[in-house]
């Protein structure tokens, strides 16, 4: 077979994948959010039906119920039925079990619990419990995707386990997202496994998430993506401005788990903007920005905000692709604050009345679009490499074929090194190698899998080999 020329490749590979402009209330925002990307995936009929079931009223009820426990501080009482973190834990578990009852046995709910010995912000041995609902995949159950929020809360003093700390935005809102997705997805059959988690110990030092991530790591789990939703309750900033159709997604560049050998390769060939977390963020934009979600995903090229950290970090540290959803701009009077009214009449405290529940529902839709598409699409290609044994102006890529029964083939994506988004897509069929008439020295390449329903995986960034 004759190899196509470089001119042919350049002319023919830009796709016309349709992504509708997002209906966000202004032409400028629609233009910014609706720009068509080469790798965009419009929502399927199945996904659209799922998104329509996400209910702002249920999300509001969850947030208000969690706030009603007074405080959910990790060091608060665990045996009071109406106040403290134990009461919140038991209610979350009961709700998730009610969803699991509708799953025909596909969803199970566990209390993932351990004793945290004294450590930073943990003055005495403390039981920390994650509530974990697992919806087992029907085709590739060994492949796992996680969505979480943290159900612990805090007041101004991070060691104050007694004062009211309703934690509506931080982070009942994130727990409500995970629980609403569990409710909606429990009746469905994802191809891969989806985990919905409410974790504890976040405000004291990411303890619950670190324990959960280590359990997966120790078990050798094929965890291909993790999202934490932390402070997703309001689009209103502290200056009163409102951005109701944007959600931030924080995604690190240089991997937290990078070895010295991997760092040497990265410095040699580039890839600072091609970590697994960055590929995950691109995927979220590809599937989460459309008229069905009504949202713009603002990817931030940082692991997290200044002086802050979320439950995705322990997953990143263990080599798992992970990212954090957070509202577009924060109002710091309504997080990490004692509930009070100052001398000017200004209300402080993380109270439900400062949340925007239709906004939280739209955030849940972005999460749902990403998780459901990931779980229904093939897994991220493995073993992707650029062959470098000979000097040539062409590029040959190789990868390992996936085991999915509905795998249809592969696509190669590429972009200029100065571009942040994949700009071209080359369908190559059900093969495990392909040569392009483009120099590996000039552009970045990636590989993604496609199934018989046309769903695409995350992109794998090839290493030299």
Short mmCIF file of C-alpha atoms in Angstrom, two decimals, residues 156-381:
data_model
loop_
_atom_site.label_atom_id
_atom_site.label_comp_id
_atom_site.label_asym_id
_atom_site.label_seq_id
_atom_site.Cartn_x
_atom_site.Cartn_y
_atom_site.Cartn_z
CA UNK A 156 -12.84 28.68 60.79
CA UNK A 157 -10.62 26.71 63.15
CA UNK A 158 -9.79 23.46 61.36
CA UNK A 159 -9.52 21.73 64.76
CA UNK A 160 -12.96 22.91 65.97
CA UNK A 161 -15.06 19.74 65.96
CA UNK A 162 -17.96 21.20 68.01
CA UNK A 163 -19.16 24.44 66.35
CA UNK A 164 -21.68 24.37 63.53
CA UNK A 165 -20.00 23.68 60.21
CA UNK A 166 -22.85 23.09 57.71
CA UNK A 167 -20.45 22.68 54.77
CA UNK A 168 -23.10 23.18 52.08
CA UNK A 169 -20.78 24.27 49.28
CA UNK A 170 -17.65 22.69 50.78
CA UNK A 171 -18.48 19.97 50.18
CA UNK A 172 -22.06 18.79 50.44
CA UNK A 173 -22.35 20.06 46.87
CA UNK A 174 -19.71 17.61 45.64
CA UNK A 175 -21.23 14.72 47.60
CA UNK A 176 -24.62 15.60 46.09
CA UNK A 177 -23.13 15.36 42.60
CA UNK A 178 -21.68 11.91 43.28
CA UNK A 179 -24.90 10.69 44.91
CA UNK A 180 -27.14 12.01 42.13
CA UNK A 181 -24.99 10.26 39.54
CA UNK A 182 -25.20 7.05 41.59
CA UNK A 183 -28.99 7.35 41.64
CA UNK A 184 -29.31 7.95 37.90
CA UNK A 185 -26.72 5.41 36.78
CA UNK A 186 -27.69 2.61 39.19
CA UNK A 187 -30.51 1.53 36.87
CA UNK A 188 -28.21 1.33 33.87
CA UNK A 189 -25.53 -1.06 32.61
CA UNK A 190 -22.17 0.62 32.04
CA UNK A 191 -19.57 -1.39 30.18
CA UNK A 192 -16.87 -0.54 32.73
CA UNK A 193 -17.14 -0.10 36.51
CA UNK A 194 -18.08 3.28 38.00
CA UNK A 195 -17.45 4.12 41.67
CA UNK A 196 -19.38 6.86 43.50
CA UNK A 197 -17.65 7.87 46.75
CA UNK A 198 -18.25 10.19 49.68
CA UNK A 199 -14.93 10.44 51.51
CA UNK A 200 -13.96 11.81 54.91
CA UNK A 201 -10.87 13.44 56.36
CA UNK A 202 -10.35 15.86 53.46
CA UNK A 203 -10.21 19.01 55.56
CA UNK A 204 -7.73 17.38 57.95
CA UNK A 205 -5.34 16.34 55.16
CA UNK A 206 -6.94 14.23 52.39
CA UNK A 207 -6.86 11.17 54.65
CA UNK A 208 -9.92 9.33 53.33
CA UNK A 209 -9.00 9.80 49.68
CA UNK A 210 -5.42 8.71 50.35
CA UNK A 211 -6.67 5.53 51.97
CA UNK A 212 -9.06 4.80 49.10
CA UNK A 213 -6.40 5.47 46.46
CA UNK A 214 -3.95 3.20 48.24
CA UNK A 215 -6.53 0.40 48.42
CA UNK A 216 -6.90 0.55 44.65
CA UNK A 217 -3.14 0.74 44.17
CA UNK A 218 -2.45 -2.22 46.44
CA UNK A 219 -5.07 -4.27 44.59
CA UNK A 220 -3.54 -3.44 41.19
CA UNK A 221 -6.81 -1.84 40.06
CA UNK A 222 -6.99 -0.61 36.47
CA UNK A 223 -8.31 2.81 37.53
CA UNK A 224 -8.32 4.95 34.38
CA UNK A 225 -9.85 8.21 35.66
CA UNK A 226 -10.83 9.89 38.92
CA UNK A 227 -12.79 13.12 39.43
CA UNK A 228 -13.30 14.94 42.69
CA UNK A 229 -16.04 17.54 42.97
CA UNK A 230 -15.05 19.98 45.68
CA UNK A 231 -16.80 23.35 46.08
CA UNK A 232 -19.17 23.12 43.11
CA UNK A 233 -22.18 24.73 44.75
CA UNK A 234 -22.28 28.29 43.46
CA UNK A 235 -21.25 30.32 40.41
CA UNK A 236 -21.19 33.56 42.42
CA UNK A 237 -17.88 35.23 43.32
CA UNK A 238 -17.08 37.27 46.41
CA UNK A 239 -17.54 40.48 44.40
CA UNK A 240 -21.05 39.48 43.36
CA UNK A 241 -20.28 38.57 39.75
CA UNK A 242 -21.94 35.38 38.49
CA UNK A 243 -20.70 32.88 35.89
CA UNK A 244 -23.47 30.26 35.94
CA UNK A 245 -22.41 28.23 32.92
CA UNK A 246 -18.72 27.58 33.68
CA UNK A 247 -17.02 24.92 35.77
CA UNK A 248 -13.28 24.85 36.37
CA UNK A 249 -11.34 21.62 35.92
CA UNK A 250 -7.86 21.56 37.47
CA UNK A 251 -5.42 19.23 35.71
CA UNK A 252 -1.72 18.88 36.48
CA UNK A 253 1.02 18.88 33.82
CA UNK A 254 4.16 17.13 35.06
CA UNK A 255 2.80 14.00 36.78
CA UNK A 256 3.02 13.86 40.56
CA UNK A 257 4.15 10.23 40.22
CA UNK A 258 6.85 10.88 37.60
CA UNK A 259 10.06 8.89 38.07
CA UNK A 260 13.53 10.32 37.34
CA UNK A 261 13.69 8.17 34.21
CA UNK A 262 10.33 9.45 32.99
CA UNK A 263 11.40 13.01 33.72
CA UNK A 264 14.51 12.54 31.59
CA UNK A 265 12.39 11.35 28.66
CA UNK A 266 9.97 14.25 29.07
CA UNK A 267 12.77 16.80 29.08
CA UNK A 268 14.14 15.20 25.92
CA UNK A 269 11.00 14.98 23.78
CA UNK A 270 8.45 17.26 25.49
CA UNK A 271 5.11 16.28 26.93
CA UNK A 272 4.76 18.71 29.83
CA UNK A 273 1.26 19.40 28.55
CA UNK A 274 0.47 15.75 27.82
CA UNK A 275 0.20 14.09 31.20
CA UNK A 276 -2.64 11.60 31.74
CA UNK A 277 -4.45 14.31 33.71
CA UNK A 278 -4.24 16.73 30.77
CA UNK A 279 -5.55 14.06 28.38
CA UNK A 280 -8.40 13.46 30.82
CA UNK A 281 -9.19 17.17 30.91
CA UNK A 282 -9.26 17.33 27.11
CA UNK A 283 -11.63 14.37 27.11
CA UNK A 284 -13.97 16.13 29.56
CA UNK A 285 -14.14 19.15 27.28
CA UNK A 286 -14.75 16.91 24.27
CA UNK A 287 -17.80 15.24 25.83
CA UNK A 288 -18.92 17.79 28.43
CA UNK A 289 -19.28 21.01 26.45
CA UNK A 290 -22.51 20.86 24.46
CA UNK A 291 -26.14 21.95 24.57
CA UNK A 292 -27.11 18.86 26.59
CA UNK A 293 -25.03 20.01 29.57
CA UNK A 294 -25.26 23.75 28.92
CA UNK A 295 -21.78 24.22 30.34
CA UNK A 296 -18.32 25.45 29.50
CA UNK A 297 -15.43 23.52 31.01
CA UNK A 298 -12.60 25.91 31.86
CA UNK A 299 -9.51 23.72 32.12
CA UNK A 300 -6.88 25.19 34.43
CA UNK A 301 -3.33 23.95 33.89
CA UNK A 302 -2.56 23.51 37.59
CA UNK A 303 -2.91 20.64 40.03
CA UNK A 304 -5.08 22.83 42.28
CA UNK A 305 -5.54 26.40 43.50
CA UNK A 306 -2.90 28.30 45.46
CA UNK A 307 -2.51 27.00 49.04
CA UNK A 308 -5.30 24.44 48.48
CA UNK A 309 -5.49 20.76 47.66
CA UNK A 310 -8.22 18.22 46.92
CA UNK A 311 -8.92 14.52 46.97
CA UNK A 312 -7.61 13.97 43.43
CA UNK A 313 -4.05 14.52 44.67
CA UNK A 314 -3.59 11.14 46.40
CA UNK A 315 -4.73 9.47 43.17
CA UNK A 316 -2.27 11.52 41.11
CA UNK A 317 0.52 10.60 43.51
CA UNK A 318 -0.21 6.93 42.88
CA UNK A 319 -0.11 7.29 39.13
CA UNK A 320 -3.83 7.51 38.37
CA UNK A 321 -5.28 10.13 35.98
CA UNK A 322 -7.28 12.52 38.16
CA UNK A 323 -8.68 16.05 38.10
CA UNK A 324 -10.70 18.44 40.26
CA UNK A 325 -13.98 20.19 39.47
CA UNK A 326 -14.47 23.53 41.28
CA UNK A 327 -16.87 26.43 40.74
CA UNK A 328 -15.62 29.26 38.49
CA UNK A 329 -14.89 31.83 41.21
CA UNK A 330 -15.30 31.41 44.94
CA UNK A 331 -16.94 33.41 47.71
CA UNK A 332 -14.63 32.89 50.67
CA UNK A 333 -17.20 34.24 53.14
CA UNK A 334 -19.10 30.98 52.64
CA UNK A 335 -16.36 28.39 53.08
CA UNK A 336 -14.08 27.63 56.04
CA UNK A 337 -15.99 30.20 58.13
CA UNK A 338 -17.85 30.13 61.43
CA UNK A 339 -21.56 30.78 60.98
CA UNK A 340 -22.05 34.39 62.13
CA UNK A 341 -23.26 37.86 61.14
CA UNK A 342 -20.70 40.66 61.42
CA UNK A 343 -21.27 44.25 62.54
CA UNK A 344 -22.22 45.30 59.00
CA UNK A 345 -24.93 42.66 58.76
CA UNK A 346 -22.94 40.41 56.43
CA UNK A 347 -23.71 36.72 56.80
CA UNK A 348 -20.76 34.33 57.03
CA UNK A 349 -20.79 30.55 56.96
CA UNK A 350 -21.21 27.75 54.42
CA UNK A 351 -25.00 27.69 54.40
CA UNK A 352 -27.36 26.09 51.83
CA UNK A 353 -28.97 29.43 50.97
CA UNK A 354 -25.74 30.46 49.26
CA UNK A 355 -25.84 27.50 46.87
CA UNK A 356 -27.32 27.53 43.37
CA UNK A 357 -28.86 24.10 42.87
CA UNK A 358 -29.63 24.32 39.12
CA UNK A 359 -25.94 25.18 38.72
CA UNK A 360 -24.89 22.12 40.73
CA UNK A 361 -27.15 20.02 38.50
CA UNK A 362 -25.35 21.32 35.41
CA UNK A 363 -22.01 20.44 37.02
CA UNK A 364 -23.42 16.96 37.63
CA UNK A 365 -24.27 16.73 33.92
CA UNK A 366 -20.68 17.49 32.94
CA UNK A 367 -19.50 14.77 35.32
CA UNK A 368 -22.10 12.37 33.97
CA UNK A 369 -21.14 13.03 30.36
CA UNK A 370 -17.49 12.31 31.13
CA UNK A 371 -18.04 9.25 33.33
CA UNK A 372 -20.68 7.58 31.19
CA UNK A 373 -18.75 8.10 27.97
CA UNK A 374 -15.54 6.82 29.55
CA UNK A 375 -17.34 3.76 30.88
CA UNK A 376 -19.05 2.98 27.55
CA UNK A 377 -16.05 3.69 25.32
CA UNK A 378 -12.94 1.49 25.02
CA UNK A 379 -10.17 1.85 27.56
CA UNK A 380 -7.18 4.11 26.99
CA UNK A 381 -4.78 2.39 24.53
#
